[in-house]
GROMACS .gro file of C-alpha atoms in nm:
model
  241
    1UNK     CA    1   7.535  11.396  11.588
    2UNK     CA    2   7.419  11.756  11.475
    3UNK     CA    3   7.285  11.748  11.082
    4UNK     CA    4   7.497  12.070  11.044
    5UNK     CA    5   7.738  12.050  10.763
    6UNK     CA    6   8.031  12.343  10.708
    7UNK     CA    7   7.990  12.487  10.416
    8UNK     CA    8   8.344  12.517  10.182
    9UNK     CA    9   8.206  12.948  10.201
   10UNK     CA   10   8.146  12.906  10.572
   11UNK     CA   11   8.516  12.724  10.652
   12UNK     CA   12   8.674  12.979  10.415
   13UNK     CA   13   8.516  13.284  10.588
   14UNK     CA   14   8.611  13.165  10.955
   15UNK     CA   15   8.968  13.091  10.833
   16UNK     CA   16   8.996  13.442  10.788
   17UNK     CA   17   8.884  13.537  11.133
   18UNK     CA   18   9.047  13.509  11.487
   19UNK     CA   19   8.961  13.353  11.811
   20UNK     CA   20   8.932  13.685  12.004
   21UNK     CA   21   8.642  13.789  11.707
   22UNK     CA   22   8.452  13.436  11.769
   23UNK     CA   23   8.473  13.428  12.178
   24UNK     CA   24   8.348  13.881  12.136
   25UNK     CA   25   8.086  13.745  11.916
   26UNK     CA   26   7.930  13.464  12.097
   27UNK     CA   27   7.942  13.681  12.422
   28UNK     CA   28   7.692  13.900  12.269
   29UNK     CA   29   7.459  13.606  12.239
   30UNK     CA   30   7.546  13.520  12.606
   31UNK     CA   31   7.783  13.229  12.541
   32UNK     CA   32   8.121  13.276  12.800
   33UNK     CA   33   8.248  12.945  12.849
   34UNK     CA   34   8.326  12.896  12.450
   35UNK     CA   35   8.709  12.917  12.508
   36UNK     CA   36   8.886  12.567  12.505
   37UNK     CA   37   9.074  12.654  12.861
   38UNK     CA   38   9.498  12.573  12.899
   39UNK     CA   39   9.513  12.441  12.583
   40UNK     CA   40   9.827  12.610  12.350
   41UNK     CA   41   9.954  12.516  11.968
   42UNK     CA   42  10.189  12.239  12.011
   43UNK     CA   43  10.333  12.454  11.691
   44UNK     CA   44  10.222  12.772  11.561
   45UNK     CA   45  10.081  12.723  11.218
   46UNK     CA   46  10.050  13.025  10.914
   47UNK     CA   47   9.674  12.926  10.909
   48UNK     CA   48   9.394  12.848  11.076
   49UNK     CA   49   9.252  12.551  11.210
   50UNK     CA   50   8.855  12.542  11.115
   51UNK     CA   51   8.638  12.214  11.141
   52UNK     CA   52   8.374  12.022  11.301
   53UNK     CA   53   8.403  11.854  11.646
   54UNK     CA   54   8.443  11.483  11.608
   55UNK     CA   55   8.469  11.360  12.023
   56UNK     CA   56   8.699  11.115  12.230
   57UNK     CA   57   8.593  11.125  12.575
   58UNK     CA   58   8.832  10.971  12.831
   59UNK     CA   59   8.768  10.830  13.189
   60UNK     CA   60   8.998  10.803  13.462
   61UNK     CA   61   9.190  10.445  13.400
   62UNK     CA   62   9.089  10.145  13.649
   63UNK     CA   63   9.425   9.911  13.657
   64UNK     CA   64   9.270   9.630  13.572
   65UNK     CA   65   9.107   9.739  13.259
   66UNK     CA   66   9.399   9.958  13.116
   67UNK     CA   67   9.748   9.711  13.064
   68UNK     CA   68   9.956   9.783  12.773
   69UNK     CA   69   9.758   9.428  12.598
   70UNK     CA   70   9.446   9.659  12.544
   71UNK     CA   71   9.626   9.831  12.250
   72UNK     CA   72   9.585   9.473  12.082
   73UNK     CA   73   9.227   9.520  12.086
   74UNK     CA   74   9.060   9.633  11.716
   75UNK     CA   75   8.792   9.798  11.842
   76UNK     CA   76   9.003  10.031  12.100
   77UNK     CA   77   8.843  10.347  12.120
   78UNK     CA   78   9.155  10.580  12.074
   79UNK     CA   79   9.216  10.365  11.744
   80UNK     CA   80   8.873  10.332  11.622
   81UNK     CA   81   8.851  10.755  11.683
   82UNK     CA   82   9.161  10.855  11.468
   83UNK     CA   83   9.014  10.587  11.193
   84UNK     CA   84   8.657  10.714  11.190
   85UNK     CA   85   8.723  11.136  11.215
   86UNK     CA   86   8.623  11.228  10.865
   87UNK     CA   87   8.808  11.405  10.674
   88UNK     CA   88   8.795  11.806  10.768
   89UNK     CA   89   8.685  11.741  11.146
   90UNK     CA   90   8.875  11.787  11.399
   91UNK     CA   91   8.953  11.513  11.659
   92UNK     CA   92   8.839  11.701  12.027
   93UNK     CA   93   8.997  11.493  12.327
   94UNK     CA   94   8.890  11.511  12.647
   95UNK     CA   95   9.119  11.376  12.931
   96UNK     CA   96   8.955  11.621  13.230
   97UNK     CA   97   9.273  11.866  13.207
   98UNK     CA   98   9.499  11.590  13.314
   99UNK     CA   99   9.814  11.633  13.101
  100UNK     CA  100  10.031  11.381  13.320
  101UNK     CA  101   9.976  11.092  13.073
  102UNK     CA  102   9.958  11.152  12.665
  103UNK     CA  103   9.615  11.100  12.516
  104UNK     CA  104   9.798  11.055  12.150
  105UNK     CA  105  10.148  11.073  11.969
  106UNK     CA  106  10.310  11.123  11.667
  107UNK     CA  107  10.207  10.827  11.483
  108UNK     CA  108   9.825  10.886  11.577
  109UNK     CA  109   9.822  11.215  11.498
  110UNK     CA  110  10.019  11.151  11.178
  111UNK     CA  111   9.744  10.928  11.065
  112UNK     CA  112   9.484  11.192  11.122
  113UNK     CA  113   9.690  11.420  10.890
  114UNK     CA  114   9.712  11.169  10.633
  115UNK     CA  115   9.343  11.102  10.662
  116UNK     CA  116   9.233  11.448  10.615
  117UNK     CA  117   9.204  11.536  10.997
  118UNK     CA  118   9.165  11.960  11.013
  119UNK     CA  119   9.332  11.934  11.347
  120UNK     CA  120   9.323  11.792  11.668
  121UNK     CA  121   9.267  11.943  12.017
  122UNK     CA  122   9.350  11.779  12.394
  123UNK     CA  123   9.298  11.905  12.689
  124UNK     CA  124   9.566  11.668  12.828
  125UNK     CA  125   9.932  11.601  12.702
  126UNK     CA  126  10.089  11.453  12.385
  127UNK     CA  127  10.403  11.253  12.353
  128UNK     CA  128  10.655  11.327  12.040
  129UNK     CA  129  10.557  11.689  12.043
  130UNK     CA  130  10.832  11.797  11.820
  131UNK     CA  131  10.723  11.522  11.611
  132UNK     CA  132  10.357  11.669  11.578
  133UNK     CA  133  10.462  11.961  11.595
  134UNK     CA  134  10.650  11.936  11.253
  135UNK     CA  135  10.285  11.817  11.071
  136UNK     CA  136  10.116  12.102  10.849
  137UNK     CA  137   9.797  12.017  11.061
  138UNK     CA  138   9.727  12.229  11.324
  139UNK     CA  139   9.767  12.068  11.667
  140UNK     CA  140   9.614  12.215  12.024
  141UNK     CA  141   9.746  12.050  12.369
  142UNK     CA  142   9.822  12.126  12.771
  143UNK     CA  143  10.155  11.998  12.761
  144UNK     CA  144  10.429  11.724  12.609
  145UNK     CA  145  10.373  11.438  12.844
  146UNK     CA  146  10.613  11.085  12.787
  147UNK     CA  147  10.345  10.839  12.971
  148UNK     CA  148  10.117  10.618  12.752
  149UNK     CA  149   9.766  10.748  12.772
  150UNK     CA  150   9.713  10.402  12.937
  151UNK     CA  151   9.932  10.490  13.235
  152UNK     CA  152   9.600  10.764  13.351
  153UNK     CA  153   9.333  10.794  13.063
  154UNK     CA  154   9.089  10.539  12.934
  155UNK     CA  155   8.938  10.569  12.616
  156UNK     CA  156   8.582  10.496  12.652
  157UNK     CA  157   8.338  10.719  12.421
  158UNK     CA  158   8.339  10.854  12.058
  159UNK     CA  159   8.161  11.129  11.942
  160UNK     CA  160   7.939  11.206  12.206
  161UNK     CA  161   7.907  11.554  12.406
  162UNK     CA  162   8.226  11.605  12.593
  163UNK     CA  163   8.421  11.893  12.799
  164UNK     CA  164   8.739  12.001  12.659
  165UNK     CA  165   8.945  12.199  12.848
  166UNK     CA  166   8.602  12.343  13.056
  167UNK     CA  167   8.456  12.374  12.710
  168UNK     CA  168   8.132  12.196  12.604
  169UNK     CA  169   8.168  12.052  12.294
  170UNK     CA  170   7.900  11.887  12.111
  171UNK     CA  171   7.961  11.629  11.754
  172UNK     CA  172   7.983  11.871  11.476
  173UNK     CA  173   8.086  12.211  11.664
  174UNK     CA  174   8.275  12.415  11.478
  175UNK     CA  175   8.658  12.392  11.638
  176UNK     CA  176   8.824  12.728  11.547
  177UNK     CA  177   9.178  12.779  11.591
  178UNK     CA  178   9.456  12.995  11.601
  179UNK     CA  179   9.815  13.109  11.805
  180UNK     CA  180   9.597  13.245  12.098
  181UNK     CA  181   9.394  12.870  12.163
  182UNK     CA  182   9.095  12.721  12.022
  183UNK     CA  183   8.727  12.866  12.017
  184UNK     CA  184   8.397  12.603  12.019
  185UNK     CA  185   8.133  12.757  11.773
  186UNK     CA  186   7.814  12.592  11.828
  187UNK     CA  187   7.668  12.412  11.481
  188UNK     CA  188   7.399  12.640  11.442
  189UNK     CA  189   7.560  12.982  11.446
  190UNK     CA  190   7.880  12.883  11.240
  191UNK     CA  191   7.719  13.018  10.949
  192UNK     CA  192   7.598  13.366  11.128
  193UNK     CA  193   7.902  13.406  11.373
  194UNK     CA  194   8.143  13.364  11.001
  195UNK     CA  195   7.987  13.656  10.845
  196UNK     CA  196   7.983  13.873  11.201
  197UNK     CA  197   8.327  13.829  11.250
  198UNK     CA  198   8.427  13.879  10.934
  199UNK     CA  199   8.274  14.241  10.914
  200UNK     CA  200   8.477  14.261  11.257
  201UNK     CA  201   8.799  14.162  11.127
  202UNK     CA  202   8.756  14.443  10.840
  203UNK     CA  203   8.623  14.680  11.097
  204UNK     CA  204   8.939  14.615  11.364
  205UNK     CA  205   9.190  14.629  11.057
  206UNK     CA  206   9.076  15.008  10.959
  207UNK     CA  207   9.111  15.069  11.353
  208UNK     CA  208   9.470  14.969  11.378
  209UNK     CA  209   9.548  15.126  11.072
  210UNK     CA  210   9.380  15.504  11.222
  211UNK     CA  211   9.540  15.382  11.545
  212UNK     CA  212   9.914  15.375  11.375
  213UNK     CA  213   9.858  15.702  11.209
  214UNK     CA  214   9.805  15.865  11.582
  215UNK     CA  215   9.451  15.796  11.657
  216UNK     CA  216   9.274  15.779  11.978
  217UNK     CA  217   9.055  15.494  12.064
  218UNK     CA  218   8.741  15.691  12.210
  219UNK     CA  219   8.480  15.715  11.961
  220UNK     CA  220   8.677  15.502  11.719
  221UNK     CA  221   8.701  15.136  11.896
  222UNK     CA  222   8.418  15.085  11.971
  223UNK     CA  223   8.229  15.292  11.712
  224UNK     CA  224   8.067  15.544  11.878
  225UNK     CA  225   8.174  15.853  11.671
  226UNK     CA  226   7.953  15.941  11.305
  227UNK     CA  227   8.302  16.039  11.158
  228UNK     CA  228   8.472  15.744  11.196
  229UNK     CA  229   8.203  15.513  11.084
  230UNK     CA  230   8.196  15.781  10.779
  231UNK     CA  231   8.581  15.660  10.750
  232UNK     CA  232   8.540  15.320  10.757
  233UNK     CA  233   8.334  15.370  10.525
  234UNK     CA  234   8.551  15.526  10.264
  235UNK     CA  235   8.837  15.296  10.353
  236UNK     CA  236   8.578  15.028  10.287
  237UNK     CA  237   8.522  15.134   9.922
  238UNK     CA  238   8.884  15.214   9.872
  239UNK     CA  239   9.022  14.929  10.015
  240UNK     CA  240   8.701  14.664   9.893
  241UNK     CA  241   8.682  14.533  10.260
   0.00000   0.00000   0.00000
C-alpha cells in the first residue's frame, strides 16, 4: 500500500474540481486510461466524492466454492473489506464489468457510511439501489442487479492493484467523483493535479462567464489571445479566484 496520505488541503481542493479537469490534466502527463469506464452515480449527490482507493478484487465464482454457507464465514473477503476501509477511503470493486450479479447492497454499503466510507465504486451491479441511493455517501455502479454477488463474483483479494471498470487502480489512489463518473488520480500527483485543476476550474468559470456575454471561443478557450489572459486577469483580482 502507497505511503501517500490526502492531505485535509489536498481533499478540500479536489472537492472543488470536476472529473473532466482531472482526466484533461493527467492527459497532459500522458495518462488516458484514468476514467473508471460504464460506471454512473447510483444517485447524484450535491458534492463530491474524494478519497483514497481501498481494493476488493473479485474472481469469476467456481460452484463449489461460492454456496450461500460462505457468508457464514468471518473472514469472508466482501465482509472483512467493508470492516477494514478506513474511514475517508473509498471502497473500489472490481467484478471485470460483469453487472449480472450484485457485488454489495444496502446493508453493506450502509455500514461503509456509518464507518466513515467517502464512497464506494463497482464496476459491476448493486442490489437495493434505491436503498443506496438514499445514503449521503456518494455511490458509483454499472447497474441495479437482484442476484447475490455469490450467484457470479467471488471475493478473493483486498487491497491489492485491481482494474475497475478498465481503470488501474492501485491502494491509496485518489478516487474522484462526480455526476459525469469517477476519475483514478494516481497517489503521487494528487497533490500537483489539486492545485492544476483548481487554477482550471477558475480559468473555465471566467470562460463561460465571457462565453454568456457573447464571446467567441477562438483565442479565449484555449488561451491563446494576450487580451483575454489580460481579462482573466482582472476578473481574477475582482472576483479573488
Amino acid at each position: 500500500m502507497t505511503a501517500y496520505k490526502l492531505s485535509e488541503e489536498t481533499r478540500a481542493k479536489l472537492k472543488n474540481v470536476s472529473t473532466a479537469s482531472v482526466a484533461t490534466a493527467l492527459f497532459k502527463r500522458g495518462l488516458r486510461n484514468q476514467f473508471v469506464q460504464g460506471v454512473v452515480p447510483v444517485q447524484p449527490k450535491p458534492v463530491t466524492m474524494v478519497g483514497q482507493a481501498f481494493t476488493l478484487r473479485y474472481i469469476p465464482a467456481r460452484e463449489d466454492r461460492n454456496p450461500i454457507t460462505v457468508f457464514r464465514n468471518p473472514d469472508h473477503k466482501q465482509r472483512v473489506a467493508v470492516e477494514n476501509c478506513p474511514e475517508g477511503h473509498v471502497l473500489v470493486m472490481d467484478a471485470r464489468k460483469d453487472s449480472r450479479a450484485a457485488t454489495a447492497g444496502s446493508i453493506l454499503v450502509t455500514r461503509l457510511a456509518k464507518r466513515g466510507a467517502a464512497g464506494v465504486v463497482s464496476d459491476g451491479g448493486v442490489r437495493d439501489a434505491t436503498g443506496i441511493g438514499a445514503l449521503e455517501m456518494p455511490a458509483y455502479f454499472a447497474c441495479p442487479s437482484a442476484p447475490t454477488n455469490l450467484t457470479l463474483h467471488e471475493a478473493i483479494e483486498i487491497n491489492c492493484p485491481i482494474s475497475c471498470g478498465d481503470a488501474p487502480v492501485f491502494p491509496g489512489d485518489v478516487m474522484l467523483g462526480d455526476g459525469d463518473g469517477v476519475m483514478v488520480i494516481p497517489a503521487h500527483l494528487a497533490d500537483e493535479i489539486a492545485e492544476e485543476c483548481l487554477q482550471m476550474e477558475s480559468y473555465e468559470d471566467f470562460v463561460l462567464e465571457q462565453v454568456n456575454h457573447g464571446a467567441g471561443i477562438i483565442g479565449l478557450y484555449p488561451a491563446t489571445d494576450a487580451e483575454n489572459l489580460a481579462k482573466y486577469a482582472t476578473w481574477r483580482d475582482q472576483t479573488g479566484r
